[in-house]
mmCIF file of C-alpha atoms in Angstrom:
data_model
loop_
_atom_site.group_PDB
_atom_site.id
_atom_site.type_symbol
_atom_site.label_atom_id
_atom_site.label_comp_id
_atom_site.label_asym_id
_atom_site.label_seq_id
_atom_site.Cartn_x
_atom_site.Cartn_y
_atom_site.Cartn_z
ATOM 1 C CA MET A 15 -35.367 -87.627 -13.827
ATOM 2 C CA ALA A 16 -32.977 -89.689 -15.940
ATOM 3 C CA SER A 17 -30.980 -91.950 -14.399
ATOM 4 C CA LYS A 18 -27.002 -92.066 -14.833
ATOM 5 C CA VAL A 19 -25.921 -95.259 -17.066
ATOM 6 C CA TYR A 20 -22.374 -95.335 -17.592
ATOM 7 C CA PHE A 21 -20.838 -96.764 -20.385
ATOM 8 C CA LEU A 22 -17.302 -98.567 -21.197
ATOM 9 C CA PRO A 23 -16.753 -99.113 -24.700
ATOM 10 C CA TRP A 24 -15.586 -102.718 -26.315
ATOM 11 C CA ASN A 25 -12.321 -101.997 -26.972
ATOM 12 C CA ARG A 26 -11.394 -100.925 -23.410
ATOM 13 C CA ILE A 27 -12.275 -104.344 -21.292
ATOM 14 C CA ASN A 28 -9.241 -104.549 -20.418
ATOM 15 C CA GLU A 29 -10.129 -101.328 -18.071
ATOM 16 C CA LEU A 30 -13.307 -103.128 -16.516
ATOM 17 C CA TYR A 31 -12.826 -102.930 -13.022
ATOM 18 C CA LYS A 32 -11.509 -99.542 -13.074
ATOM 19 C CA PHE A 33 -14.347 -98.852 -14.975
ATOM 20 C CA LEU A 34 -16.849 -100.186 -12.077
ATOM 21 C CA LYS A 35 -14.984 -98.138 -9.804
ATOM 22 C CA ALA A 36 -14.790 -95.058 -11.092
ATOM 23 C CA ALA A 37 -18.772 -95.721 -12.102
ATOM 24 C CA ARG A 38 -19.369 -96.012 -8.678
ATOM 25 C CA VAL A 39 -22.357 -98.484 -8.960
ATOM 26 C CA PHE A 40 -21.892 -101.366 -5.834
ATOM 27 C CA ASN A 41 -21.773 -98.028 -3.530
ATOM 28 C CA GLN A 42 -25.571 -99.993 -2.395
ATOM 29 C CA VAL A 43 -23.091 -103.111 -1.005
ATOM 30 C CA LYS A 44 -23.169 -102.972 2.382
ATOM 31 C CA SER A 45 -20.718 -104.549 4.387
ATOM 32 C CA ARG A 46 -21.507 -108.548 5.922
ATOM 33 C CA ASN A 47 -24.396 -108.214 3.406
ATOM 34 C CA PHE A 48 -24.913 -111.493 1.308
ATOM 35 C CA ILE A 49 -24.527 -110.316 -2.890
ATOM 36 C CA ALA A 50 -26.288 -112.258 -4.883
ATOM 37 C CA ILE A 51 -24.508 -112.176 -8.519
ATOM 38 C CA LYS A 52 -27.482 -112.857 -10.999
ATOM 39 C CA MET A 53 -25.578 -114.629 -14.018
ATOM 40 C CA HIS A 54 -25.562 -117.170 -16.650
ATOM 41 C CA PHE A 55 -23.494 -119.551 -16.862
ATOM 42 C CA GLY A 56 -24.075 -120.972 -20.666
ATOM 43 C CA GLU A 57 -25.645 -124.262 -21.854
ATOM 44 C CA ASP A 58 -23.070 -126.596 -22.735
ATOM 45 C CA GLY A 59 -22.082 -125.580 -26.481
ATOM 46 C CA ASN A 60 -22.756 -122.107 -25.816
ATOM 47 C CA LYS A 61 -20.195 -119.409 -26.174
ATOM 48 C CA GLY A 62 -22.610 -115.984 -25.580
ATOM 49 C CA TYR A 63 -22.360 -116.764 -21.838
ATOM 50 C CA ILE A 64 -20.490 -113.645 -19.774
ATOM 51 C CA LYS A 65 -16.664 -114.695 -19.574
ATOM 52 C CA PRO A 66 -15.220 -115.959 -15.803
ATOM 53 C CA GLU A 67 -12.278 -113.107 -16.016
ATOM 54 C CA TYR A 68 -14.795 -110.935 -16.662
ATOM 55 C CA VAL A 69 -16.836 -112.036 -13.419
ATOM 56 C CA SER A 70 -14.120 -112.143 -11.061
ATOM 57 C CA GLN A 71 -13.321 -108.099 -11.702
ATOM 58 C CA VAL A 72 -17.150 -107.360 -10.666
ATOM 59 C CA VAL A 73 -16.273 -110.151 -7.170
ATOM 60 C CA LYS A 74 -13.229 -108.297 -6.990
ATOM 61 C CA ILE A 75 -14.920 -105.085 -5.933
ATOM 62 C CA ILE A 76 -17.524 -106.470 -3.617
ATOM 63 C CA ARG A 77 -14.791 -108.524 -1.617
ATOM 64 C CA GLU A 78 -13.316 -104.944 -1.419
ATOM 65 C CA LYS A 79 -16.658 -104.461 0.514
ATOM 66 C CA THR A 80 -16.081 -107.089 2.730
ATOM 67 C CA ALA A 81 -19.020 -108.079 1.747
ATOM 68 C CA TYR A 82 -19.918 -112.006 0.688
ATOM 69 C CA PRO A 83 -20.928 -112.428 -3.036
ATOM 70 C CA TYR A 84 -21.673 -115.163 -4.165
ATOM 71 C CA LEU A 85 -22.495 -116.453 -8.054
ATOM 72 C CA THR A 86 -25.921 -117.343 -8.595
ATOM 73 C CA ASP A 87 -28.784 -119.114 -11.440
ATOM 74 C CA ALA A 88 -31.388 -120.839 -10.706
ATOM 75 C CA SER A 89 -32.479 -123.973 -12.824
ATOM 76 C CA THR A 90 -34.316 -124.330 -16.839
ATOM 77 C CA ILE A 91 -37.016 -125.692 -17.222
ATOM 78 C CA TYR A 92 -36.055 -127.861 -20.400
ATOM 79 C CA VAL A 93 -33.997 -130.766 -19.837
ATOM 80 C CA GLY A 94 -30.925 -129.726 -20.436
ATOM 81 C CA LYS A 95 -27.124 -128.841 -18.101
ATOM 82 C CA ARG A 96 -28.819 -126.698 -16.069
ATOM 83 C CA SER A 97 -32.301 -128.215 -15.202
ATOM 84 C CA ASP A 98 -30.811 -129.425 -11.697
ATOM 85 C CA ALA A 99 -27.856 -127.933 -9.113
ATOM 86 C CA TYR A 100 -25.701 -131.427 -10.025
ATOM 87 C CA HIS A 101 -25.632 -131.338 -13.542
ATOM 88 C CA HIS A 102 -25.461 -126.871 -13.466
ATOM 89 C CA LEU A 103 -22.386 -127.135 -11.586
ATOM 90 C CA LEU A 104 -20.894 -129.589 -13.760
ATOM 91 C CA ILE A 105 -21.454 -126.980 -16.396
ATOM 92 C CA ALA A 106 -20.546 -123.741 -14.663
ATOM 93 C CA ASN A 107 -17.342 -125.745 -13.872
ATOM 94 C CA LYS A 108 -16.858 -127.215 -17.337
ATOM 95 C CA HIS A 109 -17.420 -123.381 -18.666
ATOM 96 C CA GLY A 110 -14.420 -122.130 -16.146
ATOM 97 C CA PHE A 111 -16.461 -120.759 -13.625
ATOM 98 C CA ASN A 112 -15.507 -121.784 -9.939
ATOM 99 C CA ILE A 113 -13.677 -120.128 -6.568
ATOM 100 C CA ASP A 114 -9.951 -119.941 -8.255
ATOM 101 C CA SER A 115 -11.379 -118.308 -11.172
ATOM 102 C CA CYS A 116 -13.949 -116.051 -9.625
ATOM 103 C CA GLY A 117 -13.301 -116.114 -5.676
ATOM 104 C CA CYS A 118 -16.060 -117.141 -4.635
ATOM 105 C CA PRO A 119 -18.973 -119.392 -4.377
ATOM 106 C CA ILE A 120 -21.383 -121.359 -6.881
ATOM 107 C CA ILE A 121 -25.276 -121.593 -5.399
ATOM 108 C CA ILE A 122 -27.508 -122.641 -7.457
ATOM 109 C CA ALA A 123 -31.090 -120.928 -5.999
ATOM 110 C CA ASP A 124 -33.577 -123.034 -5.633
ATOM 111 C CA ALA A 125 -31.644 -126.346 -4.602
ATOM 112 C CA LEU A 126 -30.785 -129.643 -6.158
ATOM 113 C CA ARG A 127 -34.396 -130.686 -8.114
ATOM 114 C CA GLY A 128 -35.343 -126.560 -8.839
ATOM 115 C CA ASN A 129 -37.812 -126.349 -6.113
ATOM 116 C CA ALA A 130 -36.942 -124.882 -3.586
ATOM 117 C CA GLU A 131 -38.431 -121.534 -4.267
ATOM 118 C CA THR A 132 -40.780 -118.603 -2.389
ATOM 119 C CA LYS A 133 -43.540 -116.984 -3.059
ATOM 120 C CA ILE A 134 -44.622 -112.792 -2.632
ATOM 121 C CA GLU A 135 -47.297 -110.991 -3.194
ATOM 122 C CA VAL A 136 -47.639 -108.535 -6.345
ATOM 123 C CA ASN A 137 -51.262 -107.991 -6.732
ATOM 124 C CA LEU A 138 -50.496 -106.794 -10.212
ATOM 125 C CA LYS A 139 -52.393 -107.588 -14.081
ATOM 126 C CA HIS A 140 -51.032 -111.151 -14.969
ATOM 127 C CA PHE A 141 -49.823 -112.561 -11.266
ATOM 128 C CA LYS A 142 -51.104 -111.826 -7.746
ATOM 129 C CA GLN A 143 -47.785 -113.073 -6.519
ATOM 130 C CA VAL A 144 -45.415 -114.552 -8.130
ATOM 131 C CA THR A 145 -42.746 -117.574 -7.286
ATOM 132 C CA ILE A 146 -39.285 -117.126 -7.280
ATOM 133 C CA ALA A 147 -36.295 -119.148 -6.612
ATOM 134 C CA TYR A 148 -35.574 -120.024 -2.876
ATOM 135 C CA ASP A 149 -31.813 -117.964 -2.063
ATOM 136 C CA ILE A 150 -32.774 -115.246 -4.583
ATOM 137 C CA TYR A 151 -35.252 -114.203 -1.579
ATOM 138 C CA ASN A 152 -32.564 -114.664 0.820
ATOM 139 C CA ALA A 153 -29.831 -112.483 -0.838
ATOM 140 C CA ASP A 154 -29.632 -108.699 1.010
ATOM 141 C CA GLY A 155 -28.422 -107.260 -2.785
ATOM 142 C CA PHE A 156 -28.154 -108.053 -5.436
ATOM 143 C CA ILE A 157 -25.496 -107.685 -8.986
ATOM 144 C CA PHE A 158 -27.380 -108.112 -11.831
ATOM 145 C CA LEU A 159 -24.632 -109.692 -14.867
ATOM 146 C CA SER A 160 -26.614 -109.985 -18.280
ATOM 147 C CA HIS A 161 -25.619 -110.926 -21.321
ATOM 148 C CA PHE A 162 -27.564 -108.755 -24.037
ATOM 149 C CA LYS A 163 -28.646 -110.629 -27.079
ATOM 150 C CA GLY A 164 -31.715 -111.051 -29.629
ATOM 151 C CA HIS A 165 -34.226 -113.319 -27.666
ATOM 152 C CA GLU A 166 -36.702 -115.235 -29.295
ATOM 153 C CA ILE A 167 -40.070 -115.014 -27.571
ATOM 154 C CA THR A 168 -38.985 -111.337 -26.360
ATOM 155 C CA GLY A 169 -36.987 -109.353 -28.763
ATOM 156 C CA PHE A 170 -34.074 -109.430 -26.877
ATOM 157 C CA GLY A 171 -32.639 -110.112 -23.292
ATOM 158 C CA GLY A 172 -31.241 -107.817 -21.172
ATOM 159 C CA ALA A 173 -31.309 -106.906 -17.000
ATOM 160 C CA LEU A 174 -35.404 -107.063 -16.613
ATOM 161 C CA LYS A 175 -35.209 -110.905 -18.677
ATOM 162 C CA ASN A 176 -32.366 -111.752 -15.613
ATOM 163 C CA ILE A 177 -34.157 -110.634 -13.678
ATOM 164 C CA GLY A 178 -37.681 -111.901 -14.087
ATOM 165 C CA MET A 179 -37.102 -114.918 -16.300
ATOM 166 C CA GLY A 180 -34.005 -115.508 -14.267
ATOM 167 C CA CYS A 181 -35.059 -116.076 -10.719
ATOM 168 C CA GLY A 182 -38.052 -117.525 -11.715
ATOM 169 C CA SER A 183 -38.441 -120.536 -9.989
ATOM 170 C CA LYS A 184 -39.481 -123.608 -12.169
ATOM 171 C CA ALA A 185 -43.007 -123.263 -11.728
ATOM 172 C CA GLY A 186 -42.343 -119.443 -12.086
ATOM 173 C CA LYS A 187 -41.094 -119.863 -15.301
ATOM 174 C CA TYR A 188 -43.755 -122.252 -16.622
ATOM 175 C CA ALA A 189 -46.190 -119.384 -15.691
ATOM 176 C CA MET A 190 -43.689 -116.600 -17.363
ATOM 177 C CA HIS A 191 -43.913 -119.376 -20.249
ATOM 178 C CA HIS A 192 -47.428 -119.887 -21.058
ATOM 179 C CA SER A 193 -48.802 -117.810 -23.326
ATOM 180 C CA SER A 194 -45.964 -119.040 -25.814
ATOM 181 C CA GLN A 195 -47.207 -121.886 -27.027
ATOM 182 C CA PRO A 196 -47.113 -122.127 -30.184
ATOM 183 C CA THR A 197 -49.235 -123.659 -32.700
ATOM 184 C CA LEU A 198 -48.175 -126.050 -35.509
ATOM 185 C CA ASN A 199 -48.509 -126.365 -39.391
ATOM 186 C CA ASN A 200 -47.686 -129.908 -40.924
ATOM 187 C CA LYS A 201 -47.963 -129.252 -44.450
ATOM 188 C CA HIS A 202 -44.452 -127.630 -43.841
ATOM 189 C CA CYS A 203 -43.217 -130.500 -41.787
ATOM 190 C CA ILE A 204 -40.807 -133.678 -43.455
ATOM 191 C CA GLY A 205 -40.595 -135.891 -40.613
ATOM 192 C CA CYS A 206 -37.256 -135.383 -39.570
ATOM 193 C CA GLY A 207 -37.725 -135.468 -35.984
ATOM 194 C CA ASN A 208 -35.042 -132.824 -35.244
ATOM 195 C CA CYS A 209 -37.830 -131.046 -32.990
ATOM 196 C CA VAL A 210 -38.605 -134.501 -31.153
ATOM 197 C CA LYS A 211 -35.768 -134.746 -29.999
ATOM 198 C CA HIS A 212 -35.308 -130.686 -28.638
ATOM 199 C CA CYS A 213 -38.663 -131.094 -27.134
ATOM 200 C CA TYR A 214 -37.333 -131.884 -23.491
ATOM 201 C CA GLN A 215 -41.232 -131.610 -21.823
ATOM 202 C CA LYS A 216 -41.476 -134.548 -24.459
ATOM 203 C CA ALA A 217 -44.660 -132.946 -25.944
ATOM 204 C CA LEU A 218 -43.867 -133.747 -29.546
ATOM 205 C CA SER A 219 -43.625 -136.842 -31.327
ATOM 206 C CA LEU A 220 -43.514 -138.352 -35.304
ATOM 207 C CA LEU A 221 -47.203 -139.960 -36.545
ATOM 208 C CA ASP A 222 -47.063 -141.040 -39.994
ATOM 209 C CA LYS A 223 -44.248 -139.176 -40.375
ATOM 210 C CA LYS A 224 -45.903 -136.027 -39.580
ATOM 211 C CA VAL A 225 -45.253 -133.848 -35.305
ATOM 212 C CA VAL A 226 -47.754 -133.878 -33.616
ATOM 213 C CA MET A 227 -48.273 -131.781 -30.129
ATOM 214 C CA ASP A 228 -49.435 -133.008 -26.402
ATOM 215 C CA LYS A 229 -50.347 -128.632 -25.755
ATOM 216 C CA THR A 230 -50.802 -129.908 -21.624
ATOM 217 C CA LYS A 231 -47.004 -130.830 -21.919
ATOM 218 C CA CYS A 232 -45.358 -128.098 -24.053
ATOM 219 C CA ALA A 233 -43.501 -125.768 -20.999
ATOM 220 C CA GLY A 234 -43.528 -122.844 -23.949
ATOM 221 C CA CYS A 235 -39.908 -122.857 -24.419
ATOM 222 C CA GLY A 236 -39.216 -122.533 -27.580
ATOM 223 C CA GLN A 237 -37.172 -124.612 -28.503
ATOM 224 C CA CYS A 238 -39.361 -126.299 -31.487
ATOM 225 C CA ILE A 239 -39.498 -122.856 -33.356
ATOM 226 C CA VAL A 240 -35.307 -122.357 -32.356
ATOM 227 C CA ASN A 241 -34.811 -126.304 -34.091
ATOM 228 C CA CYS A 242 -37.458 -126.717 -37.093
ATOM 229 C CA ALA A 243 -35.517 -125.025 -40.361
ATOM 230 C CA PHE A 244 -39.295 -125.598 -42.191
ATOM 231 C CA LYS A 245 -41.225 -122.809 -40.087
ATOM 232 C CA VAL A 246 -43.535 -125.927 -38.592
ATOM 233 C CA PHE A 247 -44.112 -124.219 -35.356
ATOM 234 C CA LYS A 248 -45.559 -120.086 -35.376
ATOM 235 C CA LEU A 249 -46.047 -118.311 -32.027
ATOM 236 C CA ASN A 250 -49.999 -115.484 -32.195
ATOM 237 C CA TRP A 251 -46.935 -112.595 -32.734
ATOM 238 C CA ASN A 252 -50.469 -110.530 -31.552
ATOM 239 C CA GLU A 253 -49.977 -111.900 -28.235
ATOM 240 C CA ALA A 254 -47.220 -113.999 -26.685
ATOM 241 C CA PRO A 255 -44.330 -111.437 -27.180
ATOM 242 C CA ALA A 256 -46.087 -109.390 -24.832
ATOM 243 C CA ALA A 257 -47.897 -110.657 -22.930
ATOM 244 C CA VAL A 258 -44.179 -112.708 -21.971
ATOM 245 C CA GLN A 259 -42.585 -109.608 -21.571
ATOM 246 C CA GLU A 260 -45.199 -108.168 -18.986
ATOM 247 C CA LYS A 261 -44.567 -111.299 -17.079
ATOM 248 C CA ILE A 262 -41.600 -111.047 -17.125
ATOM 249 C CA VAL A 263 -41.161 -108.301 -15.714
ATOM 250 C CA GLU A 264 -43.863 -108.937 -13.025
ATOM 251 C CA TYR A 265 -42.200 -111.083 -12.273
ATOM 252 C CA ALA A 266 -39.128 -108.409 -11.731
ATOM 253 C CA TYR A 267 -40.973 -106.693 -9.538
ATOM 254 C CA GLY A 268 -41.385 -109.112 -6.936
ATOM 255 C CA VAL A 269 -37.543 -110.245 -6.766
ATOM 256 C CA LEU A 270 -36.565 -106.737 -6.541
ATOM 257 C CA LYS A 271 -39.368 -105.740 -3.477
ATOM 258 C CA ASN A 272 -37.995 -104.366 -0.621
ATOM 259 C CA LYS A 273 -33.924 -105.219 -2.235
ATOM 260 C CA ARG A 274 -31.295 -102.951 -3.880
ATOM 261 C CA ALA A 275 -29.593 -103.845 -6.740
ATOM 262 C CA THR A 276 -27.175 -102.654 -9.291
ATOM 263 C CA TYR A 277 -27.110 -103.873 -13.588
ATOM 264 C CA VAL A 278 -24.017 -104.312 -15.571
ATOM 265 C CA ASN A 279 -25.071 -105.850 -19.258
ATOM 266 C CA PHE A 280 -22.276 -106.923 -21.124
ATOM 267 C CA LEU A 281 -23.319 -105.820 -24.873
ATOM 268 C CA ASN A 282 -20.303 -108.709 -26.827
ATOM 269 C CA HIS A 283 -21.389 -111.909 -28.982
ATOM 270 C CA ILE A 284 -25.026 -110.122 -29.786
ATOM 271 C CA SER A 285 -26.486 -113.056 -31.387
ATOM 272 C CA LYS A 286 -30.184 -113.690 -32.831
ATOM 273 C CA PHE A 287 -31.086 -116.648 -29.947
ATOM 274 C CA CYS A 288 -30.987 -116.188 -26.176
ATOM 275 C CA ASP A 289 -28.001 -118.309 -23.988
ATOM 276 C CA CYS A 290 -29.910 -121.436 -23.438
ATOM 277 C CA PHE A 291 -28.924 -122.522 -27.164
ATOM 278 C CA SER A 292 -26.257 -124.353 -27.965
ATOM 279 C CA LEU A 293 -26.544 -123.555 -31.757
ATOM 280 C CA PRO A 294 -23.896 -123.532 -34.624
ATOM 281 C CA LYS A 295 -25.936 -120.637 -36.249
ATOM 282 C CA ASN A 296 -26.075 -118.684 -32.742
ATOM 283 C CA ASN A 297 -22.837 -116.489 -34.234
ATOM 284 C CA PRO A 298 -22.403 -113.391 -33.327
ATOM 285 C CA LEU A 299 -24.288 -111.111 -35.435
ATOM 286 C CA MET A 300 -22.590 -107.684 -35.076
ATOM 287 C CA GLU A 301 -19.165 -106.507 -33.791
ATOM 288 C CA ASP A 302 -19.028 -106.347 -29.593
ATOM 289 C CA VAL A 303 -20.229 -102.669 -27.831
ATOM 290 C CA GLY A 304 -19.488 -102.469 -24.969
ATOM 291 C CA ILE A 305 -20.033 -102.406 -21.115
ATOM 292 C CA VAL A 306 -23.130 -100.168 -19.390
ATOM 293 C CA ALA A 307 -23.838 -100.579 -15.928
ATOM 294 C CA GLY A 308 -26.608 -99.016 -13.740
ATOM 295 C CA ALA A 309 -29.078 -98.861 -10.520
ATOM 296 C CA ASP A 310 -31.646 -98.552 -13.349
ATOM 297 C CA PRO A 311 -32.597 -101.971 -14.432
ATOM 298 C CA VAL A 312 -34.843 -100.290 -17.395
ATOM 299 C CA ALA A 313 -32.516 -97.132 -18.480
ATOM 300 C CA VAL A 314 -30.291 -100.347 -18.258
ATOM 301 C CA ASP A 315 -31.813 -102.053 -20.486
ATOM 302 C CA GLN A 316 -33.167 -98.936 -23.250
ATOM 303 C CA ALA A 317 -29.159 -97.750 -22.878
ATOM 304 C CA SER A 318 -28.501 -100.988 -23.833
ATOM 305 C CA TYR A 319 -30.770 -101.040 -26.120
ATOM 306 C CA ASP A 320 -29.857 -97.699 -28.426
ATOM 307 C CA LEU A 321 -26.147 -98.896 -28.392
ATOM 308 C CA VAL A 322 -26.933 -101.546 -30.561
ATOM 309 C CA ASN A 323 -28.713 -100.159 -33.182
ATOM 310 C CA LYS A 324 -26.815 -97.414 -33.431
ATOM 311 C CA ALA A 325 -23.941 -99.696 -33.405
ATOM 312 C CA TYR A 326 -25.360 -101.478 -36.247
ATOM 313 C CA GLY A 327 -26.872 -98.421 -37.999
ATOM 314 C CA LYS A 328 -30.426 -99.685 -38.120
ATOM 315 C CA ASN A 329 -32.867 -100.876 -35.315
ATOM 316 C CA PHE A 330 -31.401 -104.808 -34.955
ATOM 317 C CA PHE A 331 -33.729 -106.519 -33.228
ATOM 318 C CA LYS A 332 -36.510 -105.480 -35.582
ATOM 319 C CA LYS A 333 -33.959 -106.720 -38.225
ATOM 320 C CA ILE A 334 -33.741 -110.211 -36.556
ATOM 321 C CA TYR A 335 -37.395 -109.968 -34.749
ATOM 322 C CA PRO A 336 -39.679 -107.953 -37.348
ATOM 323 C CA GLU A 337 -42.670 -109.356 -35.234
ATOM 324 C CA ILE A 338 -42.054 -108.307 -32.094
ATOM 325 C CA ASP A 339 -41.927 -105.138 -30.539
ATOM 326 C CA SER A 340 -39.248 -105.876 -27.752
ATOM 327 C CA THR A 341 -39.588 -102.431 -25.672
ATOM 328 C CA ILE A 342 -43.019 -103.514 -24.284
ATOM 329 C CA GLN A 343 -41.106 -104.839 -21.352
ATOM 330 C CA LEU A 344 -39.238 -101.533 -21.178
ATOM 331 C CA GLU A 345 -42.731 -99.701 -20.789
ATOM 332 C CA TYR A 346 -44.010 -101.812 -18.951
ATOM 333 C CA ALA A 347 -41.476 -102.557 -15.620
ATOM 334 C CA GLN A 348 -41.504 -98.106 -15.914
ATOM 335 C CA GLU A 349 -45.424 -98.365 -15.778
ATOM 336 C CA LEU A 350 -44.241 -99.826 -12.465
ATOM 337 C CA GLY A 351 -41.880 -97.577 -11.200
ATOM 338 C CA LEU A 352 -38.836 -100.307 -11.432
ATOM 339 C CA GLY A 353 -37.067 -97.393 -13.733
ATOM 340 C CA GLU A 354 -37.386 -94.559 -16.619
ATOM 341 C CA ARG A 355 -36.532 -95.727 -19.343
ATOM 342 C CA ASP A 356 -35.245 -91.566 -20.042
ATOM 343 C CA TYR A 357 -31.133 -91.678 -19.821
ATOM 344 C CA GLU A 358 -28.341 -90.044 -18.918
ATOM 345 C CA LEU A 359 -25.246 -91.359 -20.721
ATOM 346 C CA VAL A 360 -22.069 -91.284 -19.285
ATOM 347 C CA ASN A 361 -18.777 -91.932 -21.257
ATOM 348 C CA TYR A 362 -16.094 -93.433 -19.489
#
């Protein structure tokens, strides 16, 4: 049976609260439940994150149901402004996320140093167990607010990536990224050192004005690929994107095990790279599209994918990443029973 997916055009964003109430997508929220609103607070200098004024509308609905909402995310594996709870909360506040603006507390789900975690048994193709942030596990239910955009390894990032990669502990993120370790071709290297500067794992260094890599330190985070203008770094496009997508989906399977959730994708500021990068070139590449909401993460991501491509006039994601089949995540998630790619779009 096709899942219902609700759509609000971006030019009516001022109707977000009414749209979400009319769609009744938060029916799974119960009184006195702790509801984790999982989102991304944006890296320092990034502008693509979902803005506090929109998040506050979601919080308002949850509070009306006399539940206990909290905004949450987990630590990153690169040493940026979101690699521990202390600095993560500082950048969240800098971007306007606090109790006054959003109406609820912020709890970084894997604690101060990003090592508060729990294991969930999944027994799937890549993982027998997944390791997720502890206060994700402790939530009674979820609202996943996801900024839908391009992604340098998975083609696009939406609800599934927000669930799987976003809720993984640091150990889990390492496990999911492991397949995306790049190779390098030194003949293109000019010794500028920009990749070394952005390699937060200190896996890169310069030797005789050429970059070298210590693969034992590489986390596969993709910072070097994005920050190199000379195509020194390259992924195995036949393996890495597919494996990472499947691993993310298996983590999503673990996160959602015995839990109820709602999914809201924001199709605006649609850029080539994810919100972990604060790059001048990470500007939007097309007009804002709208908001997609529903109770099926596969259908919500599929509808988002289709709506972006329709608005762009051709396959936007194949245009920006011709080497990546970004629908692998949708197909595998459907195979695991997380949802259906078939959907009924309900326009508001």
